[in-house]
PDB file of C-alpha atoms in Angstrom:
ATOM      1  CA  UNK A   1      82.523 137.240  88.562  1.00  0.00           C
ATOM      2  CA  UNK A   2      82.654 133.906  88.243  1.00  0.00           C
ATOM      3  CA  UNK A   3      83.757 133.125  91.676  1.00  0.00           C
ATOM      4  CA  UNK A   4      86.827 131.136  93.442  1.00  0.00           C
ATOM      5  CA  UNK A   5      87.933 128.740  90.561  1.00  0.00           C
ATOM      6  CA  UNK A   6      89.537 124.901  91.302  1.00  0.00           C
ATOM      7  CA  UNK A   7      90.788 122.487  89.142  1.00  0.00           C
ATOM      8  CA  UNK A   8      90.824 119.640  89.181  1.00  0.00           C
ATOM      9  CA  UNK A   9      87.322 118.797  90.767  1.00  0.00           C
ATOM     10  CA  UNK A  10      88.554 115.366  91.699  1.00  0.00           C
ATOM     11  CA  UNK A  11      91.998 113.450  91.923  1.00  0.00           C
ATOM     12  CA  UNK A  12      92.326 109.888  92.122  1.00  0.00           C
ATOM     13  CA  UNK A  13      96.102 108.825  92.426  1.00  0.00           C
ATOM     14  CA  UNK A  14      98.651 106.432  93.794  1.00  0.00           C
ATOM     15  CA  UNK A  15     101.024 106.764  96.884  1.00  0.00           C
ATOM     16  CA  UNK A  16     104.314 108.428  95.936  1.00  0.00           C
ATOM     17  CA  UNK A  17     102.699 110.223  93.063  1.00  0.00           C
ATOM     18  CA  UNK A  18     103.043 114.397  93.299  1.00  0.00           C
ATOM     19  CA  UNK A  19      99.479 115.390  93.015  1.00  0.00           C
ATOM     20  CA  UNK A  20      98.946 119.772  91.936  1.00  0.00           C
ATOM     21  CA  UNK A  21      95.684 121.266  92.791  1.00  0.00           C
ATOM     22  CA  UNK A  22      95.115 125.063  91.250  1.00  0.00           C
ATOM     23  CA  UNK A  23      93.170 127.823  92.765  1.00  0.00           C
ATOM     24  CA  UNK A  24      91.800 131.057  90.702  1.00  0.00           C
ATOM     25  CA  UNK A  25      90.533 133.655  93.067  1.00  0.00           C
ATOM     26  CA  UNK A  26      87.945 136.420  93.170  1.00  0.00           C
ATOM     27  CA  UNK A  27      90.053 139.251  91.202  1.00  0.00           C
ATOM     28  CA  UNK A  28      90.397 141.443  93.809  1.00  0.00           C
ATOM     29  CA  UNK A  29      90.920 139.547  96.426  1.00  0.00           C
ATOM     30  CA  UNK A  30      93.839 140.613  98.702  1.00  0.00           C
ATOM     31  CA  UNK A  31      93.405 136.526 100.556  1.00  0.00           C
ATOM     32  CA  UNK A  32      93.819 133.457  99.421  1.00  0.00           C
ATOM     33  CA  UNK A  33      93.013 130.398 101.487  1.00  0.00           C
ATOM     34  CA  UNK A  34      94.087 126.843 101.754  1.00  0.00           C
ATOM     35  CA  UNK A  35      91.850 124.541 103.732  1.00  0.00           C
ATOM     36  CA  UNK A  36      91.838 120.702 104.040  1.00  0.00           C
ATOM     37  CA  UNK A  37      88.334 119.049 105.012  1.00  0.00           C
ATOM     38  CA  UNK A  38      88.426 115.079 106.317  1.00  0.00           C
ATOM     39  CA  UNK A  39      86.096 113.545 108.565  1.00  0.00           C
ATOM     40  CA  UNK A  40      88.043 113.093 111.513  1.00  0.00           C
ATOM     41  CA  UNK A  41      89.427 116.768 111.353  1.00  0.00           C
ATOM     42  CA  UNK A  42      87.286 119.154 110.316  1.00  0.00           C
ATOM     43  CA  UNK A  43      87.905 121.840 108.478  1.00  0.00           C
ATOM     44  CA  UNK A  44      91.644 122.883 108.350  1.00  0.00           C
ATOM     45  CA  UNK A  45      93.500 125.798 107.328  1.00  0.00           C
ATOM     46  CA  UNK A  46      96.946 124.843 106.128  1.00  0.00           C
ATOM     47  CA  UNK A  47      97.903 128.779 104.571  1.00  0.00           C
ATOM     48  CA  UNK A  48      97.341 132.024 103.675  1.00  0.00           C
ATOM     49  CA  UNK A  49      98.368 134.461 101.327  1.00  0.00           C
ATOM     50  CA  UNK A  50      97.933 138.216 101.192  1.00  0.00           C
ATOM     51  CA  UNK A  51      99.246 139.575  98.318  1.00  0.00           C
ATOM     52  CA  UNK A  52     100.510 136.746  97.047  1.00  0.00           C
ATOM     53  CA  UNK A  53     103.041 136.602  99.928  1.00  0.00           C
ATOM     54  CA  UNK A  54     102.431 133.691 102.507  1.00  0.00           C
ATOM     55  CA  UNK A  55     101.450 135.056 105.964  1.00  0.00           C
ATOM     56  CA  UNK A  56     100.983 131.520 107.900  1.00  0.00           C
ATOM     57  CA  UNK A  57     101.818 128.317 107.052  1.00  0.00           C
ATOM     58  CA  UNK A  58     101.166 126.789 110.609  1.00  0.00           C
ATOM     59  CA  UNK A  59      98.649 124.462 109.013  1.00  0.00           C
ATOM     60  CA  UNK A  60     100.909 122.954 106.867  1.00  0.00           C
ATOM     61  CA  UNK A  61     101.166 119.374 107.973  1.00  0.00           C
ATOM     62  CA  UNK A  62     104.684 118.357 106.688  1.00  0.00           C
ATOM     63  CA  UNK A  63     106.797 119.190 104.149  1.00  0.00           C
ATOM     64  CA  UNK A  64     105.643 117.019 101.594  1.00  0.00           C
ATOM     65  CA  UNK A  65     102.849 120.101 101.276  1.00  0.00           C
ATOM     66  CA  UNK A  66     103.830 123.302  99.690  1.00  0.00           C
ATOM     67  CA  UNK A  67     102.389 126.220  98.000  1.00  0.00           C
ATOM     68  CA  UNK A  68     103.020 129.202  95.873  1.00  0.00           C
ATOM     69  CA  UNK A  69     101.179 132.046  94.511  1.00  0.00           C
ATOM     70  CA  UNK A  70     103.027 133.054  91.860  1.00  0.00           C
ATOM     71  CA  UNK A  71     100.625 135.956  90.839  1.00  0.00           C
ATOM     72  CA  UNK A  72      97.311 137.543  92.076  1.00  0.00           C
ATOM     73  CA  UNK A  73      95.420 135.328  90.172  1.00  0.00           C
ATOM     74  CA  UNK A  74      96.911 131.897  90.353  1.00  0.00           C
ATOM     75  CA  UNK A  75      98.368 129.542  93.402  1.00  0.00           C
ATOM     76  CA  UNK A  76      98.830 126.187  93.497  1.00  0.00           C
ATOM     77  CA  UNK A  77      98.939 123.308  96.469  1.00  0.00           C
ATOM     78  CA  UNK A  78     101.678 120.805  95.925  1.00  0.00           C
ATOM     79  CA  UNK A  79     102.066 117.743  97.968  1.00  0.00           C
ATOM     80  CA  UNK A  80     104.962 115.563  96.948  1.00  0.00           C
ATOM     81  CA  UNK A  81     105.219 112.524  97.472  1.00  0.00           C
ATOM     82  CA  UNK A  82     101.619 112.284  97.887  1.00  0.00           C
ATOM     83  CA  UNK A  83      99.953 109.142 100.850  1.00  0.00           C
ATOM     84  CA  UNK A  84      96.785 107.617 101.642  1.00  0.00           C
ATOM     85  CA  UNK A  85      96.302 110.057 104.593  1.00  0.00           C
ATOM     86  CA  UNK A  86      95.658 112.903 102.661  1.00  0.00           C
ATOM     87  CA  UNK A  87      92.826 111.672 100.794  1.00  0.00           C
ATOM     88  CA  UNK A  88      90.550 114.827 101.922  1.00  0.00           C
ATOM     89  CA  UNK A  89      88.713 117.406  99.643  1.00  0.00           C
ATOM     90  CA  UNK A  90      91.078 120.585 100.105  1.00  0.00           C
ATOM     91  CA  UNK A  91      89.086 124.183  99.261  1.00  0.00           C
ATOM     92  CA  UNK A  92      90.542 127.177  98.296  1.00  0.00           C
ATOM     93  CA  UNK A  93      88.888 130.658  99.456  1.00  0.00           C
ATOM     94  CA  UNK A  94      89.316 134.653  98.804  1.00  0.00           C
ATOM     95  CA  UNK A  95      88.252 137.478 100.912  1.00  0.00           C
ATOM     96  CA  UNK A  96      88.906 141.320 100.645  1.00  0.00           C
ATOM     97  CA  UNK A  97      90.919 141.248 103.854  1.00  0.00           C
ATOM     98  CA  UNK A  98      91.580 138.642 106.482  1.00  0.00           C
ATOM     99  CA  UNK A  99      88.607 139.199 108.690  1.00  0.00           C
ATOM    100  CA  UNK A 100      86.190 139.629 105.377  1.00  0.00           C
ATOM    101  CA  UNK A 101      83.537 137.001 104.306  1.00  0.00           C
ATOM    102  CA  UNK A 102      85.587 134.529 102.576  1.00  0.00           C
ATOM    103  CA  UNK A 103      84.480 132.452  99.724  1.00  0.00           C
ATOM    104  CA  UNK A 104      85.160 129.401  98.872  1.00  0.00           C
ATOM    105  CA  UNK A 105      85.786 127.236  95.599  1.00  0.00           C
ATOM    106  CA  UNK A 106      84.135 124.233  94.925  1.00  0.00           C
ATOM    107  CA  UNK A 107      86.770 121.677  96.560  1.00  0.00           C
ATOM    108  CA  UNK A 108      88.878 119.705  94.735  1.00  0.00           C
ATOM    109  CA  UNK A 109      87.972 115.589  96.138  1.00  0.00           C
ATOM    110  CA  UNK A 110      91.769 113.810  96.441  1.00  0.00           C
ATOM    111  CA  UNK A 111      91.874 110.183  96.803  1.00  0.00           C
ATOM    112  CA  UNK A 112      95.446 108.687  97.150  1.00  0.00           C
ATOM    113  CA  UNK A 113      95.402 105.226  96.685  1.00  0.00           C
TER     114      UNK A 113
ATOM    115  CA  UNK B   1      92.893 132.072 122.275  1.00  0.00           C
ATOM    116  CA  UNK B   2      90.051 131.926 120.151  1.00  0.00           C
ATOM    117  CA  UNK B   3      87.735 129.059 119.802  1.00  0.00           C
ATOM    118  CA  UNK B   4      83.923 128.134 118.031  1.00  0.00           C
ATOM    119  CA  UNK B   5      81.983 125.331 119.735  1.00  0.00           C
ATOM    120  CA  UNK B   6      79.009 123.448 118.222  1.00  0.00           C
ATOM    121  CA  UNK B   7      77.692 121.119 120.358  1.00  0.00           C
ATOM    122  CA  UNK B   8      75.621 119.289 118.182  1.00  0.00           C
ATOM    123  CA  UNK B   9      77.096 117.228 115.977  1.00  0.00           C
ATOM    124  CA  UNK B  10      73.879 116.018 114.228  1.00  0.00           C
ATOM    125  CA  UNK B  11      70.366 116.957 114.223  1.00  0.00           C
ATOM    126  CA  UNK B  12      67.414 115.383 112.781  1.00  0.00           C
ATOM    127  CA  UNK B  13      63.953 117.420 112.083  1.00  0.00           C
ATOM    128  CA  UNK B  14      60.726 116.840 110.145  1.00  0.00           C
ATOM    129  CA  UNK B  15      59.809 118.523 106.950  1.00  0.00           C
ATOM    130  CA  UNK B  16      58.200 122.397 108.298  1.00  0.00           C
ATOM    131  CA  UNK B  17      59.813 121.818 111.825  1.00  0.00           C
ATOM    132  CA  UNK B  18      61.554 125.096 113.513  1.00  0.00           C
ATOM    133  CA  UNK B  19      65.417 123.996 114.037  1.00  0.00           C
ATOM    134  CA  UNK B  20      67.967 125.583 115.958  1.00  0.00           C
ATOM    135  CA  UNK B  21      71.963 125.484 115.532  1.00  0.00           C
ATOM    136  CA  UNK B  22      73.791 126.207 118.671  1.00  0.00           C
ATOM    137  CA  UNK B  23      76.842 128.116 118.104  1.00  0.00           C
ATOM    138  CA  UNK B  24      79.438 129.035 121.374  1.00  0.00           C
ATOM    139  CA  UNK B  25      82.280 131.522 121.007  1.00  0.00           C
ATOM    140  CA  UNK B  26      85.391 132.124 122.939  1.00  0.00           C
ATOM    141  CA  UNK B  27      87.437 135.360 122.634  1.00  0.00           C
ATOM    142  CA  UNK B  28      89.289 138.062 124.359  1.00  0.00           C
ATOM    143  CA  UNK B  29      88.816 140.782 121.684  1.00  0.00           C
ATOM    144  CA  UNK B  30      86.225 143.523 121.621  1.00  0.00           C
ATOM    145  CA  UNK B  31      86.000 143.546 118.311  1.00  0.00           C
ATOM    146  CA  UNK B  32      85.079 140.695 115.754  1.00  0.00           C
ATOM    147  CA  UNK B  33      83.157 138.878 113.294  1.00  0.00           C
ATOM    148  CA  UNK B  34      81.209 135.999 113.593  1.00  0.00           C
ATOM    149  CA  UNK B  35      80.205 133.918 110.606  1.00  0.00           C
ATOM    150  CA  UNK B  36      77.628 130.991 109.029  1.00  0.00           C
ATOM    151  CA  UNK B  37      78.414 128.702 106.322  1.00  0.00           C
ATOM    152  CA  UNK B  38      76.440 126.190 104.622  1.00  0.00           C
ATOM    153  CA  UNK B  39      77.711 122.801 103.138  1.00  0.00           C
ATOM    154  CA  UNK B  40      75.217 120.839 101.443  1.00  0.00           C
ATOM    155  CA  UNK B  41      75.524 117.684 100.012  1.00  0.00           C
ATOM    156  CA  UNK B  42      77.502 118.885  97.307  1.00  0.00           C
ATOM    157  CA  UNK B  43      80.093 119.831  99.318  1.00  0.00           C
ATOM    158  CA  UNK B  44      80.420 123.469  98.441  1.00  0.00           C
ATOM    159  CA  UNK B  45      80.787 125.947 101.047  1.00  0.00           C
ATOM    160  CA  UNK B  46      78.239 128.886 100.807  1.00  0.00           C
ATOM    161  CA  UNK B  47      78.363 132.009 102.868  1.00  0.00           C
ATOM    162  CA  UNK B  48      75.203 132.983 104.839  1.00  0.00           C
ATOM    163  CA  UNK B  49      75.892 136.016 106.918  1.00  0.00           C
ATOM    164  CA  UNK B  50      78.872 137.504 108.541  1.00  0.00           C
ATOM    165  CA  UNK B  51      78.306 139.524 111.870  1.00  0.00           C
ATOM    166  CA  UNK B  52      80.255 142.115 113.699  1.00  0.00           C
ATOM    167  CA  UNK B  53      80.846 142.317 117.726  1.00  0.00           C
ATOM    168  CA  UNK B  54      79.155 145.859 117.816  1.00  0.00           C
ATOM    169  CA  UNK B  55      75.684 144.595 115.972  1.00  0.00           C
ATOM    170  CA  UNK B  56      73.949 142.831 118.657  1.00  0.00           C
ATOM    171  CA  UNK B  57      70.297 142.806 116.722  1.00  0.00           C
ATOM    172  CA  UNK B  58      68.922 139.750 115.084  1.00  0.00           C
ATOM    173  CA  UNK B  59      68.851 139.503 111.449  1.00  0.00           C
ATOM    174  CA  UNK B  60      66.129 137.633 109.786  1.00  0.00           C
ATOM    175  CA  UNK B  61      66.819 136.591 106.557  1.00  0.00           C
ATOM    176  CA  UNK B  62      63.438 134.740 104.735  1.00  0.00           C
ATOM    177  CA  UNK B  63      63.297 131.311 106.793  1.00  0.00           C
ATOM    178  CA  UNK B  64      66.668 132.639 108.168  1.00  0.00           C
ATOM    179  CA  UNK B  65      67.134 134.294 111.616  1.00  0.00           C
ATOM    180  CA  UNK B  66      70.241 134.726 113.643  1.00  0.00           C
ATOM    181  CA  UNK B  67      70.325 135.582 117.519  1.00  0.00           C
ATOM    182  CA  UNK B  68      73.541 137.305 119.006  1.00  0.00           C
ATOM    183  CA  UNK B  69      73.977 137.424 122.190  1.00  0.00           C
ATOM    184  CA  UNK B  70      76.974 138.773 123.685  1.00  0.00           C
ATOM    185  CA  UNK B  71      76.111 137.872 127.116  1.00  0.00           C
ATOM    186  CA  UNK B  72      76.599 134.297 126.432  1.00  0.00           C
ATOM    187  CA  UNK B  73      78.638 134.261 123.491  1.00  0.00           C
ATOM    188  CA  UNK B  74      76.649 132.791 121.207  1.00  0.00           C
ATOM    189  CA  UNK B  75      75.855 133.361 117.659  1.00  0.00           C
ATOM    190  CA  UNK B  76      72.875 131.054 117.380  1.00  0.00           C
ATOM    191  CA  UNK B  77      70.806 130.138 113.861  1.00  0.00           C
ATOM    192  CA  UNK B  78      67.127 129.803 113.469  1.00  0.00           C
ATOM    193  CA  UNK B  79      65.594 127.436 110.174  1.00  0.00           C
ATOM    194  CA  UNK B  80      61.890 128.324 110.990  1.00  0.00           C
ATOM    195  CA  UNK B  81      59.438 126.118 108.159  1.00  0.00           C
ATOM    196  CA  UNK B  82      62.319 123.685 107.820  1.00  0.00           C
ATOM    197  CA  UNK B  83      62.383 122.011 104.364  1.00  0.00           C
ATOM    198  CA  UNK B  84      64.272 119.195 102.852  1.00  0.00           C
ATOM    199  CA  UNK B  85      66.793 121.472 100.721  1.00  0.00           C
ATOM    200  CA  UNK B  86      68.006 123.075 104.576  1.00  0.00           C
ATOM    201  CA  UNK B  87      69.900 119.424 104.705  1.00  0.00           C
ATOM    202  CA  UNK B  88      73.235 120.261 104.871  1.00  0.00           C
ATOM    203  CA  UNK B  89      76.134 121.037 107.436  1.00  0.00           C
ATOM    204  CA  UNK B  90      76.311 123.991 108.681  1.00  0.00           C
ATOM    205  CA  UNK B  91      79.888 125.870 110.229  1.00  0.00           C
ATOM    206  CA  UNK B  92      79.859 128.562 112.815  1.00  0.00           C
ATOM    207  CA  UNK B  93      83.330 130.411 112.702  1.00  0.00           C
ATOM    208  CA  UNK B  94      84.760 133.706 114.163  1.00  0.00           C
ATOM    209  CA  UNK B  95      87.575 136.120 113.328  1.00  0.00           C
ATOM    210  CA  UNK B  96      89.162 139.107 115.206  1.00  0.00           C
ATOM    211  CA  UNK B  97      88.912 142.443 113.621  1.00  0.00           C
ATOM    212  CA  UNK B  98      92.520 142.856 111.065  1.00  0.00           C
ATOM    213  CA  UNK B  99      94.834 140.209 112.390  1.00  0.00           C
ATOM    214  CA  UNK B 100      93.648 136.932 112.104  1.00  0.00           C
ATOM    215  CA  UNK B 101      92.255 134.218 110.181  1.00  0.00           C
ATOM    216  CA  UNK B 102      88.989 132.999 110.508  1.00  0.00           C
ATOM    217  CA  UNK B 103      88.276 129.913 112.900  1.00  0.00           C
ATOM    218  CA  UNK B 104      85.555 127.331 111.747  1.00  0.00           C
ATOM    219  CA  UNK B 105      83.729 125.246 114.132  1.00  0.00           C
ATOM    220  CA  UNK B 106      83.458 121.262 113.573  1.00  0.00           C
ATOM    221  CA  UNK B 107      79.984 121.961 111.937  1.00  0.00           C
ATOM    222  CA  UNK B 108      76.665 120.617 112.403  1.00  0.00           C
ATOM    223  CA  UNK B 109      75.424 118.077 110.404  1.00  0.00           C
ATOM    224  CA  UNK B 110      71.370 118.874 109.833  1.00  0.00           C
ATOM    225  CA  UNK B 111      69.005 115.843 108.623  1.00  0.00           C
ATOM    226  CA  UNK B 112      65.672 117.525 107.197  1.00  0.00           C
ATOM    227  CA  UNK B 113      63.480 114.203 106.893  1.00  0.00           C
ATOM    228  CA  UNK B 114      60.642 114.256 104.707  1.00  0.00           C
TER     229      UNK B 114
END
């Protein structure tokens, strides 16, 4: 398998602008992951999926963010209109189950100008 | 409420020095899993080893090693022969058995120096 899939790898774009990031998981995979990494924070975890339904969005910081799985293979981040303050790299990960080893996508690097 | 605490924000060690990462656990539950991850400079995130509540033995893994001890929550890891490549930070997280998602600690940041 050819692992968690992201796209883009990086993002550079202005305030305002609706940035998309993409996730391909491990077919298979019951979980799918959203997590935002910054400096100051850490390592977040703004949703979940199981089954393409979304179990917890408690992460979510506003509601400029969204997300959708729209199939078991596919889900997408959204964050419209996009700001400086969410320049982070945001991962996407699959596991088995919830509690399984999860495993994570390469990142994709967002830089909002 | 469940938490992961790793003191040490940053360590620095000498080429073939033994290191160890402190990890400190807080739950309630009798049964869960405690985790390592590795991010090197690259970013990635690579899994290392996942551990269950009800396997208390080490695991040794190459220059690997893990010590569980349930007595004092900790899930700590061992680089023994420390080389360069090791630089990276490293996450200590923890899940409860069905329910829940998996909490990552604020990582340590390991500084192999040549």
């Amino acid at each position: 398998d050819a692992g968690v899939i992201q796209s883009p790898r990086h993002e550079v774009t202005e305030m305002g602008q609706e940035v998309t990031l993409r996730c391909k998981p491990i077919s298979g995979h019951d979980y799918l992951f959203w997590y935002r990494q910054t400096m100051m924070r850490g390592l977040e975890l703004l949703i979940y999926f199981n089954n393409n339904v979304p179990i917890d969005d408690s992460g979510m910081p506003e509601d400029r963010f969204s997300a959708k799985m729209p199939n078991a293979s596919f889900s997408t981040l959204k964050i419209q209109p996009s700001e400086p303050r969410d320049s982070a790299v945001y991962f996407c990960a699959s596991s088995l189950d919830i509690a399984e080893t999860q495993y994570f996508g390469p990142g994709t690097r967002l830089l909002v100008l | 409420a469940q938490k992961v605490t790793q003191a040490q924000t940053e360590i620095s060690v000498v080429e073939k020095e033994d290191v160890t990462l402190d990890c400190v656990y807080e739950t309630r539950d009798t049964t869960y899993y405690l985790f390592w991850y590795k991010q090197p400079p690259s970013g990635e995130l690579v899994f290392l080893i996942r551990r269950n509540s009800f396997d208390e033995q080490n695991e040794i893994s190459g220059r690997y090693s893990w010590n569980f001890q349930k007595s004092t929550s900790s899930f700590n890891f061992t680089i023994t022969a420390s080389q360069v490549v090791d630089s990276a930070v490293y996450f200590c997280a923890l899940s409860k058995d069905r329910d829940d998602k998996i909490i990552f600690g604020k990582g340590t940041r390991l500084h192999i120096l040549p």
